[in-house]
Amino acid sequence: MAPLSGKQRKAQLKLKRAIKRGDAPPQPEQLRKRPPQTSDAVNSARKLQSQFVKLDKTFLDDTRALAGSIVLRRPIPNHVAVLRHEPSAPGTQLPLLALPKRPKWRYQMSKDELDANEQAHFRTWLAQQDAIVEQWQLALNAPLSTEDPPADLAGDHVDDSETRPMPHPPTHFERNIEVWRQFWRVTEISQILLVLLDSRCPPLHLPSSLSAYLNIPTSSSPQNNPSPRSKQSSKSKAPRIILVLTKVDISGPARTASWTSFLNASYPDIPVVPVEAYAPKSSLTLEQGPTRYEPRLPGTFRERLVHTLRDVHDQLLQPPQWVTAPRPGESEEERLQRAAQWRPRVKRVIDWDGVLKAKGNLVGKAVGGAAMPKGQDVEHETEGDEGDDVKVSDSEEEKMGDTYEWKEPEYLTVGVIGQPNVGKSSLLNAIFGKTRVRASRTPGKTKHFQTLFWTPDVRLVDCPGLVMPSFIPMDIQVLSGVLPISRISAVPFCIHQLARLLPLEQILGLTHPSLSLSPAFAASASNATATVASTSGRGSVPQSSKSTSTAKSNSKPAPTDATLVEDKRTWRPGQRSLEQTKAPSSAARWTANDIMIAYAEKKGWVTAKAGRPDIHRAGNAILRFVAEGKIPWGFWPPGSLVSGDDGIWLKDGVQQHAWDVLEMDEDRDEEEGSEEQDSEMEELSSEEEDTKARIDVASDDEDEDDEKPAVRGGNLGRFGALGIE
């Protein structure tokens, strides 16, 4: 279908409005139909879309009302900057959440039998997790005494000024079995796993469910009675783990060092490596505008990562304990002979100097299949697909290890796993020094695992991000960028929770709506926060008649020397004079709705029909700022002593991100989320559709991705022209 011109687009929008009003008959033959997309790539991408639980309508209505009535605590208590463990319901013993494991299978199974087995196992697991999460949420929302307050990740939900607490949100985790199959595949074919953690909040990306699945030993785990999976790990079946801290350029050296010490103490046998995936782009010419970044792993980070991989590889070359341990009735000579016959399951000789220097156009080639680089038995070739994990018993494995000679794999496979938006694809691009895989700020960009060769000896596997089951509330998941903002329906609730941790009104330079120069925004703020109007001393603007407005127009106060411009607005009872609007807004009492209204006023975002502040658009923009790191933030490890009233805001890191915050640099990839945008267009409300139509009819090509720096206070909204000369 040929693209429409501007005039045709306007006519189409006018016809659509007329049909909606009933002024024109529906014309289905003229409706634009989406072309059928039946390609295998499209169907595969749809199958790999992440799925989450849908929020209850009662929860959305309650949180929307409370977001406009609960006054935020200012200044922010300093204890919220210290991250706590996963919140649990007091007085209850809930079972731990777990990751789904691939069920047992046999080579004699057909494809349909294998799929049905995995589907049944996954449905059982999903029902168990939903029951645990529901019990956990009900226990936290139950009325408690003041002696036993609910635990939270960063302070309590109940504020001193709250008459009714904000309900505790649910938690989200991946519900699509196709995405979990990608995770199973990567963990099966990998011999070393890089578990990526955000350096701003590492425990949020390493929940107990993931550490139990990977059998990561902790400082508190028992050493005498190993679990069955730890027994398999001792037999070199499970991959070795390396914890990688990403985004250290945002968190800063002090927080990174604190979190590294915390992880080393919590997981003493697991190496921890901090990395930085982006560096300022070097240019021979002087360029204006914001600093450009390119994927690059600086030398110190690269050396530390490669040296850690080499140390872990050396450990894989050592015989495990089950090989060197003596057996009943076995002599020392027989034990040494058995240990000498053992062969490692990984490639033994790797050019690590070449790995350290490899980057540029000669690396990152997507060659080779996804098969597991298993060694092959010389005398007895194992039946089945070489990419499948052969299920044999311990006795059979020991017998095979003693009888047959093992042929080592051709390369070492290193898997990269983690939750969405933690920086997996960015790390691969930084390692290669080139953009080899598609990376984006939107979580869930990678849909299918992909294999790329670092060198002929080392292969990297990029796994799609999965939201792991954990007792982490939804608002903290949004803060850490795990959930896509377009899938979040409780925007006012998330803004309220984030404003308890971040001084958003100070970061964004907002003016309280009650002190606004625009009558429309001041009235909206009064109506939205009617429950706190009596305590804050502000009220709604009454609508007077024409005669009353004319009579009062002659009683305007004379302008003072502090007035910059003459106040020529039509005066109404209850309105403040222009000099009163110059009062500082620091003493005002803020709510989540006030923050969204103030930001909508600053950007001039109003709805098309009623001209009210578009708080949903403002809330989405603020959530994207926080999730994408444009508003720098970071937690401190448990037990840290912090001071200050900025919450988790990294005030020192504002300068390098201030340009992005002021000019709303929301650049996306051109192809990013095409299907996501289609789904959003289908779910647009009538007000949002009319807003888009108004922008198109007015031929205003500027959007929220405008590259010009915003002037503070320059955009006063729809009625802002009434306040200036």
XYZ file of C-alpha atoms in Angstrom:
725
model
C 0.000 0.000 0.000
C 1.389 3.389 -1.017
C 2.129 5.842 1.810
C -0.414 8.618 2.352
C 0.410 12.269 1.863
C -0.158 14.868 4.554
C -3.443 16.025 3.032
C -4.722 12.463 2.654
C -3.750 11.687 6.220
C -5.687 14.716 7.518
C -8.743 13.747 5.489
C -8.541 10.203 6.808
C -8.379 11.436 10.406
C -11.341 13.790 9.879
C -13.373 10.935 8.399
C -12.445 8.703 11.302
C -13.624 11.333 13.777
C -16.868 11.827 11.874
C -17.549 8.101 11.901
C -16.843 8.006 15.649
C -19.292 10.878 16.277
C -21.918 9.271 14.057
C -21.918 12.084 11.500
C -20.725 9.770 8.707
C -21.601 6.157 7.905
C -18.903 3.542 8.473
C -16.937 2.674 5.389
C -15.197 -0.636 6.022
C -13.928 -0.898 2.465
C -11.784 2.222 3.000
C -10.213 1.067 6.253
C -6.542 0.326 6.029
C -5.865 -3.334 6.589
C -2.616 -4.652 7.880
C -0.937 -6.890 5.341
C -0.884 -10.516 6.443
C 2.470 -11.500 7.875
C 2.910 -15.220 7.732
C 6.676 -15.477 7.523
C 8.447 -17.879 9.819
C 10.531 -15.085 11.325
C 7.436 -13.096 12.337
C 5.704 -16.131 13.810
C 8.839 -17.055 15.714
C 9.157 -13.526 17.113
C 5.539 -13.580 18.267
C 6.063 -16.873 20.025
C 9.003 -15.386 21.925
C 7.101 -12.357 23.249
C 7.332 -12.076 27.030
C 4.137 -12.672 28.974
C 3.266 -11.279 32.397
C 0.306 -11.376 34.726
C -2.426 -8.773 34.244
C -3.052 -6.382 37.117
C -6.401 -6.372 38.856
C -8.766 -3.481 38.050
C -9.406 -2.873 41.739
C -5.693 -2.437 42.342
C -5.433 0.039 39.450
C -8.408 2.102 40.660
C -7.246 2.199 44.275
C -3.680 3.157 43.450
C -4.818 5.814 40.984
C -6.947 7.459 43.678
C -4.292 7.165 46.389
C -1.589 8.620 44.127
C -3.425 11.937 44.228
C -4.113 11.947 47.964
C -1.011 10.548 49.683
C 1.512 13.261 50.428
C 5.126 12.274 49.792
C 7.574 12.506 52.637
C 10.083 15.293 52.187
C 12.958 15.250 52.848
C 13.510 11.635 51.893
C 14.781 9.480 54.786
C 18.371 8.381 54.285
C 17.642 4.711 55.053
C 15.817 4.234 51.738
C 19.172 4.414 49.923
C 20.202 1.085 51.488
C 18.873 -1.943 49.651
C 17.189 -4.591 51.735
C 16.617 -8.224 50.981
C 13.532 -9.562 49.245
C 10.519 -8.595 51.393
C 8.695 -11.431 53.069
C 5.383 -11.495 54.841
C 5.899 -11.317 58.598
C 4.620 -14.244 60.585
C 4.310 -16.545 57.555
C 6.542 -19.284 56.214
C 6.205 -19.192 52.455
C 7.966 -21.671 50.185
C 10.690 -20.241 48.016
C 10.072 -19.383 44.409
C 11.928 -21.522 41.894
C 12.896 -21.508 38.255
C 11.323 -24.103 35.944
C 13.610 -27.003 35.162
C 13.583 -28.944 31.954
C 11.839 -32.278 32.593
C 13.553 -35.572 31.900
C 13.374 -36.911 28.373
C 14.445 -39.902 26.299
C 15.654 -40.261 22.755
C 12.682 -42.503 21.998
C 10.292 -39.551 22.513
C 8.797 -37.869 19.491
C 8.677 -34.105 19.085
C 5.014 -33.948 20.102
C 5.573 -36.128 23.159
C 8.519 -33.996 24.252
C 6.543 -30.781 23.783
C 3.530 -32.139 25.685
C 5.768 -33.265 28.528
C 7.391 -29.856 28.836
C 4.065 -28.033 28.565
C 2.507 -30.121 31.349
C 5.534 -29.653 33.572
C 5.525 -25.896 32.916
C 1.811 -25.519 33.690
C 2.306 -27.279 37.006
C 5.219 -25.011 37.858
C 3.266 -21.907 36.843
C 0.328 -22.819 39.087
C 2.672 -23.351 42.026
C 4.385 -19.989 41.573
C 1.077 -18.148 41.200
C -0.195 -19.683 44.431
C 2.951 -18.645 46.309
C 2.851 -15.087 44.934
C -0.838 -14.703 45.744
C -0.292 -15.906 49.301
C 2.656 -13.536 49.658
C 0.704 -10.533 48.399
C -2.319 -11.266 50.594
C -0.112 -11.572 53.656
C 1.570 -8.217 52.960
C -1.741 -6.449 52.308
C -3.322 -7.840 55.479
C -3.857 -5.258 58.264
C -0.948 -5.429 60.675
C -0.226 -3.907 64.043
C 2.291 -1.120 64.434
C 4.615 -3.511 66.246
C 5.009 -5.685 63.158
C 5.290 -3.456 60.064
C 5.730 -5.035 56.625
C 9.227 -5.373 55.280
C 10.154 -3.629 52.076
C 13.153 -3.296 49.811
C 13.692 0.386 50.523
C 11.662 1.582 53.482
C 8.063 1.021 54.509
C 5.074 1.720 52.293
C 3.260 3.552 55.076
C 4.008 7.275 55.369
C 3.386 9.512 58.349
C 0.914 11.601 56.354
C -0.980 8.642 54.903
C -4.403 7.829 56.269
C -4.653 4.744 54.065
C -1.538 2.844 52.994
C -0.767 2.140 49.386
C -1.561 -1.518 48.610
C 1.381 -3.805 48.106
C 1.906 -4.590 44.421
C 2.350 -8.053 42.891
C 5.545 -9.312 41.348
C 6.081 -10.205 37.699
C 8.000 -13.082 36.160
C 8.244 -14.701 32.737
C 5.206 -16.831 31.830
C 6.125 -17.897 28.295
C 7.605 -21.380 28.005
C 9.273 -20.525 24.703
C 11.445 -17.920 26.425
C 12.341 -20.392 29.163
C 13.372 -22.900 26.497
C 15.929 -20.371 25.295
C 17.272 -20.189 28.833
C 17.405 -23.991 29.143
C 19.276 -24.249 25.880
C 21.910 -21.673 26.804
C 22.586 -23.231 30.210
C 22.915 -26.670 28.620
C 25.408 -25.772 25.914
C 27.524 -23.408 28.045
C 30.569 -24.519 29.976
C 31.045 -21.108 31.651
C 28.165 -18.777 32.475
C 28.497 -15.034 32.836
C 25.641 -13.956 35.122
C 25.186 -10.225 34.557
C 24.099 -8.054 37.488
C 23.294 -4.346 37.488
C 25.864 -2.650 39.721
C 23.170 -0.270 41.005
C 21.207 -3.140 42.613
C 22.913 -6.550 42.127
C 20.671 -8.589 44.500
C 17.613 -7.641 42.440
C 19.166 -9.422 39.454
C 20.347 -12.454 41.417
C 17.274 -13.697 43.285
C 17.308 -16.849 45.358
C 15.491 -18.749 42.600
C 18.322 -18.158 40.106
C 21.111 -18.902 42.582
C 19.381 -22.162 43.553
C 18.924 -23.171 39.906
C 22.593 -22.530 39.102
C 23.656 -24.024 42.450
C 25.656 -20.952 43.419
C 27.032 -21.667 46.897
C 26.517 -18.904 49.437
C 28.322 -18.140 52.658
C 25.354 -19.496 54.612
C 24.813 -22.659 52.549
C 25.671 -25.981 54.264
C 28.921 -27.582 53.190
C 28.550 -31.040 54.673
C 25.355 -32.139 52.938
C 25.549 -31.118 49.300
C 22.361 -31.052 47.296
C 21.808 -33.406 44.342
C 22.552 -30.599 41.909
C 25.772 -29.744 43.711
C 26.708 -33.391 43.254
C 26.184 -33.004 39.535
C 28.233 -29.831 39.621
C 31.085 -31.741 41.214
C 30.967 -34.056 38.210
C 31.439 -31.105 35.834
C 27.903 -31.295 34.468
C 26.922 -27.820 35.610
C 28.679 -24.778 34.110
C 31.000 -22.612 36.161
C 29.662 -19.215 37.210
C 31.168 -15.713 36.948
C 29.263 -12.711 38.323
C 29.652 -9.622 36.107
C 28.694 -6.166 37.376
C 27.489 -3.924 34.548
C 26.778 -0.174 34.271
C 29.579 0.746 36.655
C 29.895 4.095 34.885
C 26.486 5.040 36.338
C 26.867 3.641 39.849
C 30.377 5.018 40.325
C 33.563 3.508 41.770
C 32.500 3.742 45.429
C 29.230 1.859 45.008
C 30.837 -0.664 42.691
C 33.558 -1.433 45.220
C 30.981 -1.765 48.003
C 28.824 -4.143 45.995
C 31.871 -6.162 44.918
C 32.855 -6.646 48.556
C 29.267 -7.570 49.432
C 29.063 -10.190 46.670
C 32.463 -11.627 47.546
C 31.293 -12.064 51.128
C 27.938 -13.553 50.092
C 29.361 -15.871 47.391
C 32.956 -16.593 48.445
C 33.640 -19.201 45.745
C 32.307 -17.149 42.822
C 34.499 -14.525 41.076
C 33.035 -11.030 40.630
C 34.113 -8.844 37.695
C 32.951 -5.233 37.106
C 32.768 -4.089 33.477
C 31.925 -0.929 31.567
C 30.334 -1.446 28.162
C 30.387 2.096 26.763
C 33.043 4.782 26.433
C 32.948 8.315 24.986
C 33.346 8.267 21.240
C 36.625 9.724 20.114
C 36.400 12.252 17.313
C 39.028 14.239 15.442
C 36.688 17.199 15.013
C 35.009 19.263 17.705
C 31.319 18.371 17.807
C 28.561 20.229 19.564
C 25.728 18.637 21.470
C 25.633 15.713 23.889
C 28.535 13.317 24.233
C 28.328 10.328 21.919
C 29.166 6.858 23.198
C 30.301 3.722 21.435
C 30.481 0.079 22.561
C 33.954 -0.413 23.956
C 35.436 -2.362 26.840
C 38.302 -0.348 28.365
C 41.642 -2.066 28.791
C 41.530 -2.660 32.546
C 38.032 -4.152 32.420
C 38.939 -6.334 29.430
C 42.067 -7.682 31.093
C 40.242 -8.498 34.303
C 37.435 -10.276 32.450
C 39.807 -12.325 30.294
C 42.004 -13.241 33.264
C 38.958 -14.402 35.215
C 37.822 -16.549 32.288
C 41.279 -18.072 32.086
C 41.294 -18.890 35.818
C 37.875 -20.542 35.618
C 38.982 -22.472 32.549
C 42.014 -23.734 34.467
C 39.678 -24.995 37.178
C 37.700 -26.932 34.581
C 40.894 -28.691 33.533
C 41.409 -30.066 37.047
C 39.899 -33.486 37.897
C 36.773 -33.198 40.065
C 36.544 -34.638 43.518
C 34.581 -37.714 42.466
C 37.535 -38.730 40.273
C 40.329 -38.180 42.779
C 38.441 -39.472 45.843
C 39.410 -43.034 46.907
C 36.862 -45.824 46.528
C 36.228 -48.749 48.854
C 38.688 -51.581 48.204
C 40.752 -49.548 45.730
C 44.506 -49.240 46.030
C 46.415 -45.989 45.675
C 47.916 -47.111 42.364
C 44.488 -47.826 40.920
C 43.201 -44.448 42.090
C 46.083 -42.598 40.425
C 45.614 -44.595 37.233
C 41.899 -43.774 37.180
C 42.637 -40.084 37.729
C 45.196 -40.134 34.895
C 42.588 -41.532 32.496
C 40.168 -38.688 33.223
C 39.704 -36.181 30.400
C 38.216 -32.683 30.800
C 34.969 -31.818 29.037
C 36.315 -28.521 27.680
C 38.920 -27.506 25.155
C 42.265 -27.670 26.910
C 44.475 -25.340 24.851
C 43.173 -21.798 24.314
C 45.140 -18.798 23.089
C 44.206 -16.350 25.830
C 46.561 -13.688 24.502
C 44.650 -13.770 21.247
C 41.379 -13.533 23.164
C 42.640 -10.450 24.984
C 43.622 -8.694 21.764
C 40.753 -9.898 19.568
C 38.336 -7.127 18.576
C 37.148 -5.251 15.534
C 35.989 -6.676 12.232
C 37.645 -10.057 12.702
C 35.571 -11.134 15.718
C 31.921 -11.572 16.491
C 31.088 -13.640 13.431
C 27.828 -15.533 13.763
C 29.146 -18.812 12.390
C 28.535 -22.279 13.716
C 25.333 -23.793 14.997
C 23.833 -23.912 18.452
C 25.011 -27.433 19.113
C 26.683 -28.212 22.393
C 30.473 -28.527 21.953
C 30.530 -31.931 23.575
C 33.488 -34.172 23.320
C 32.849 -37.329 21.365
C 33.541 -40.886 22.343
C 36.128 -42.410 20.016
C 35.111 -46.049 20.403
C 31.425 -45.472 21.108
C 29.619 -42.615 19.327
C 26.669 -41.445 21.409
C 23.381 -41.685 19.552
C 21.066 -38.722 19.167
C 21.490 -35.111 18.186
C 24.860 -33.723 19.112
C 23.197 -30.637 20.511
C 21.131 -32.557 23.060
C 22.234 -33.264 26.581
C 22.661 -37.012 26.945
C 20.979 -38.299 30.092
C 23.029 -41.077 31.626
C 23.257 -42.330 35.173
C 26.225 -41.739 37.421
C 27.391 -45.343 37.228
C 27.179 -45.348 33.433
C 29.126 -42.094 33.267
C 31.872 -43.405 35.524
C 32.041 -46.575 33.466
C 32.236 -44.608 30.226
C 34.922 -42.364 31.735
C 37.003 -45.400 32.677
C 36.503 -47.368 29.444
C 36.461 -44.926 26.568
C 38.771 -42.182 25.450
C 37.302 -38.681 25.383
C 37.799 -36.338 22.448
C 37.835 -32.713 23.523
C 35.478 -30.107 22.024
C 36.590 -27.703 19.336
C 35.936 -24.514 21.318
C 34.997 -23.180 24.736
C 31.381 -21.981 25.059
C 30.663 -19.048 27.343
C 27.000 -18.197 27.975
C 25.730 -14.733 28.910
C 22.519 -14.731 30.959
C 20.635 -12.207 33.062
C 17.400 -10.322 33.411
C 16.177 -7.887 30.717
C 18.000 -4.584 30.250
C 20.970 -5.655 32.343
C 23.406 -5.182 29.466
C 24.022 -8.610 27.896
C 24.027 -7.504 24.271
C 25.879 -4.309 25.167
C 28.624 -6.355 26.822
C 29.048 -8.499 23.711
C 29.312 -5.407 21.506
C 31.861 -3.936 23.918
C 33.908 -7.145 23.833
C 33.916 -7.185 20.046
C 34.430 -3.435 19.743
C 31.729 -3.432 17.074
C 27.941 -3.566 17.029
C 27.421 -7.269 16.364
C 24.139 -7.806 18.196
C 21.196 -5.459 18.497
C 21.052 -3.633 21.825
C 18.332 -1.307 23.047
C 17.160 0.540 26.128
C 13.828 -1.277 25.904
C 13.863 -4.536 27.903
C 13.446 -7.726 25.925
C 15.130 -6.622 22.705
C 16.870 -9.987 22.234
C 14.233 -12.582 21.322
C 16.344 -15.644 20.498
C 19.684 -16.797 21.789
C 22.526 -16.150 19.361
C 26.018 -17.567 19.125
C 29.057 -15.543 18.096
C 32.730 -16.431 18.031
C 35.129 -14.285 19.999
C 38.076 -16.241 18.609
C 38.269 -19.669 16.954
C 38.741 -21.080 20.469
C 35.985 -19.201 22.358
C 32.321 -18.941 21.477
C 29.866 -16.580 23.199
C 26.118 -17.237 23.527
C 23.758 -14.323 24.140
C 20.603 -15.422 25.977
C 17.350 -13.434 25.923
C 16.576 -11.664 29.171
C 14.128 -13.342 31.518
C 12.313 -11.854 34.488
C 13.169 -14.345 37.225
C 10.613 -15.312 39.906
C 11.334 -13.398 43.108
C 9.625 -11.582 45.954
C 10.516 -8.209 44.448
C 7.556 -5.823 44.032
C 6.550 -4.493 40.658
C 7.662 -0.906 41.291
C 11.231 -1.987 42.080
C 11.244 -4.098 38.921
C 10.226 -1.010 36.950
C 12.964 0.983 38.666
C 15.634 -1.546 37.695
C 14.423 -1.563 34.070
C 13.386 -5.207 34.069
C 9.832 -4.603 32.829
C 9.028 -2.712 29.601
C 7.335 0.586 30.347
C 4.782 0.057 27.583
C 3.459 -2.965 29.492
C 2.972 -1.050 32.747
C -0.637 -0.025 33.424
C -0.206 1.222 37.016
C 1.685 4.379 36.067
C 0.485 6.575 38.997
C 1.401 3.855 41.485
C 4.901 3.477 40.048
C 5.432 7.248 40.071
C 4.387 7.350 43.726
C 6.764 4.551 44.681
C 9.668 6.043 42.741
C 9.015 9.482 44.238
C 9.494 7.917 47.670
C 13.033 7.024 46.607
C 13.886 9.937 44.298
C 13.190 13.688 44.615
C 11.650 13.805 41.146
C 10.379 17.369 41.543
C 13.916 18.547 42.272
C 15.576 16.463 39.564
C 13.205 17.632 36.836
C 13.063 21.233 38.093
C 9.285 21.251 38.537
C 7.030 23.987 39.882
C 4.143 22.904 42.045
C 0.833 23.011 40.124
C -0.736 25.204 42.819
C 1.878 27.852 41.973
C 1.461 27.436 38.252
C 1.150 30.365 35.849
C -1.402 28.400 33.840
C -4.955 28.479 35.276
C -5.818 25.175 33.632
C -2.980 23.310 35.332
C -3.621 24.952 38.688
C -7.259 23.912 38.521
C -6.290 20.369 37.514
C -3.942 20.112 40.469
C -6.670 21.294 42.814
C -9.161 18.779 41.484
C -6.651 15.922 41.466
C -5.562 16.529 45.062
C -8.838 17.517 46.632
C -8.256 15.333 49.649
C -5.144 17.255 50.671
C -6.374 20.736 49.715
C -7.397 21.536 53.263
C -3.986 20.620 54.678
C -1.935 22.360 52.005
C -4.048 25.531 51.864
C -5.058 25.373 48.221
C -8.452 24.858 46.590
C -10.052 24.569 43.217
C -10.803 27.610 41.125
C -14.553 28.246 41.024
C -16.140 28.974 37.691
C -17.748 32.417 37.877
C -20.242 33.931 35.547
C -19.416 36.474 32.897
C -20.750 39.378 34.908
C -18.796 38.390 38.006
C -15.620 38.057 35.974
C -16.179 41.506 34.471
C -16.830 43.103 37.843
C -13.726 41.585 39.379
C -11.492 42.498 36.468
C -11.234 46.097 37.686
C -9.960 45.068 41.127
C -6.598 43.651 40.045
C -3.685 44.453 42.354
C -1.110 46.887 41.095
C 2.121 45.264 39.854
C 5.164 45.519 42.095
C 8.829 45.971 41.272
C 9.362 42.196 41.543
C 6.902 41.593 38.727
C 8.715 40.930 35.481
C 5.684 41.204 33.204
C 2.258 42.719 33.641
C -0.458 40.319 34.674
C -3.115 40.548 31.970
C -4.998 37.411 32.802
C -8.753 37.434 33.356
C -9.049 37.476 37.151
C -11.213 34.978 38.985
C -11.860 34.648 42.708
C -9.383 32.370 44.428
C -6.541 32.887 41.980
C -3.098 34.022 43.102
C -1.451 37.090 41.736
C 1.585 36.800 39.542
C 4.004 37.884 42.252
C 2.584 35.194 44.532
C 3.360 32.581 41.917
C 7.020 33.467 42.250
C 7.060 31.933 45.724
C 9.399 28.949 46.083
C 7.829 25.524 45.628
C 10.116 23.734 48.066
C 7.606 24.198 50.905
C 4.725 22.750 48.865
C 3.440 19.294 49.658
C 3.854 16.991 46.691
C 1.871 13.967 45.580
C 2.488 11.642 42.657
C -0.247 13.366 40.657
C 1.320 16.755 41.352
C 4.612 15.537 39.877
C 2.925 14.244 36.721
C 0.821 17.410 36.336
C 3.838 19.655 36.855
C 5.905 17.787 34.284
C 3.020 17.821 31.795
C 2.810 21.597 32.290
C 6.524 21.978 31.768
C 6.369 20.113 28.462
C 2.999 21.561 27.398
C 1.260 18.179 27.193
C -2.528 18.447 27.362
C -5.364 16.219 26.228
C -7.110 17.129 23.009
C -10.718 17.237 24.154
C -10.714 18.751 27.637
C -7.316 20.447 27.619
C -6.321 18.793 30.881
C -2.720 17.888 31.688
C -1.763 14.632 30.010
C -0.487 12.938 33.179
C -0.231 9.498 31.572
C 2.180 10.749 28.949
C 4.159 12.591 31.622
C 4.220 9.526 33.868
C 5.444 7.299 31.058
C 8.207 9.767 30.211
C 9.379 9.905 33.843
C 9.373 6.122 34.125
C 11.470 5.871 30.973
C 13.942 8.400 32.349
C 14.458 6.317 35.471
C 14.494 2.911 33.766
C 16.916 4.008 31.044
C 19.381 5.604 33.461
C 18.827 9.197 32.340
C 18.057 9.918 35.976
C 21.082 8.302 37.655
C 20.324 6.282 40.773
C 21.844 3.511 42.815
C 21.394 1.587 46.064
C 23.991 0.936 48.731
C 24.634 -2.595 50.041
C 22.878 -3.742 53.232
C 24.578 -2.494 56.338
C 25.949 0.683 54.749
C 25.836 3.986 56.603
C 24.565 6.775 54.358
C 23.644 10.389 54.904
C 21.729 12.969 52.947
C 18.142 13.443 51.870
C 18.465 12.653 48.147
C 17.365 9.037 48.461
C 18.919 6.845 45.777
C 19.564 9.786 43.450
C 23.180 9.999 42.294
C 23.410 13.747 42.460
C 27.073 13.767 41.473
C 26.278 12.013 38.202
C 23.728 14.526 37.018
C 26.091 16.478 34.779
C 26.725 13.699 32.313
C 23.019 12.885 32.123
C 21.526 16.361 32.539
C 21.399 17.029 28.812
C 19.412 13.868 28.232
C 16.974 14.750 30.996
C 16.357 18.314 29.842
C 15.969 17.624 26.139
C 14.096 14.337 26.556
C 16.511 12.338 24.537
C 14.319 9.302 24.007
C 16.098 7.975 20.948
C 15.072 4.490 19.993
C 16.163 2.161 17.236
C 14.053 2.694 14.120
C 13.031 -0.916 14.042
C 12.621 -1.210 17.779
C 9.352 -2.632 18.975
C 7.417 -2.435 15.700
C 4.979 -5.038 16.927
C 4.915 -3.373 20.329
C 3.977 -0.064 18.733
C 1.205 -1.756 16.745
C -0.253 -3.203 19.922
C -0.018 0.187 21.622
C -1.854 1.852 18.735
C -4.697 -0.649 19.059
C -5.018 0.112 22.764
C -4.876 3.923 22.513
C -7.710 5.728 24.231
C -9.857 8.194 22.380
C -8.111 11.128 24.037
C -4.692 9.892 22.973
C -5.907 9.358 19.411
C -7.303 12.869 19.296
C -4.047 14.215 20.681
C -2.121 12.565 17.860
C -4.663 13.851 15.353
C -4.367 17.399 16.702
C -0.608 17.273 16.344
C -0.826 15.967 12.778
C -3.458 18.503 11.682
C -1.385 21.366 13.079
C 1.619 20.035 11.106
C 3.717 20.043 14.250
C 6.578 17.724 13.494
C 8.186 18.111 16.901
C 7.719 15.180 19.261
C 9.083 14.172 22.608
C 12.382 13.214 20.929
C 13.114 16.875 20.191
C 16.838 17.470 20.136
C 16.645 21.122 21.203
C 17.302 21.743 24.879
C 14.161 22.573 26.794
C 14.007 26.034 28.362
C 12.917 25.807 31.962
C 9.596 27.562 32.419
C 9.450 28.579 28.759
C 6.579 26.262 27.828
C 3.597 27.280 29.937
C 1.033 25.024 28.339
C -2.101 25.770 26.453
C -3.074 28.872 28.429
C 0.448 30.087 29.131
C 0.167 32.998 26.699
C -2.311 34.664 29.077
C 0.467 35.195 31.597
C 2.883 37.124 29.367
C 2.749 40.300 27.359
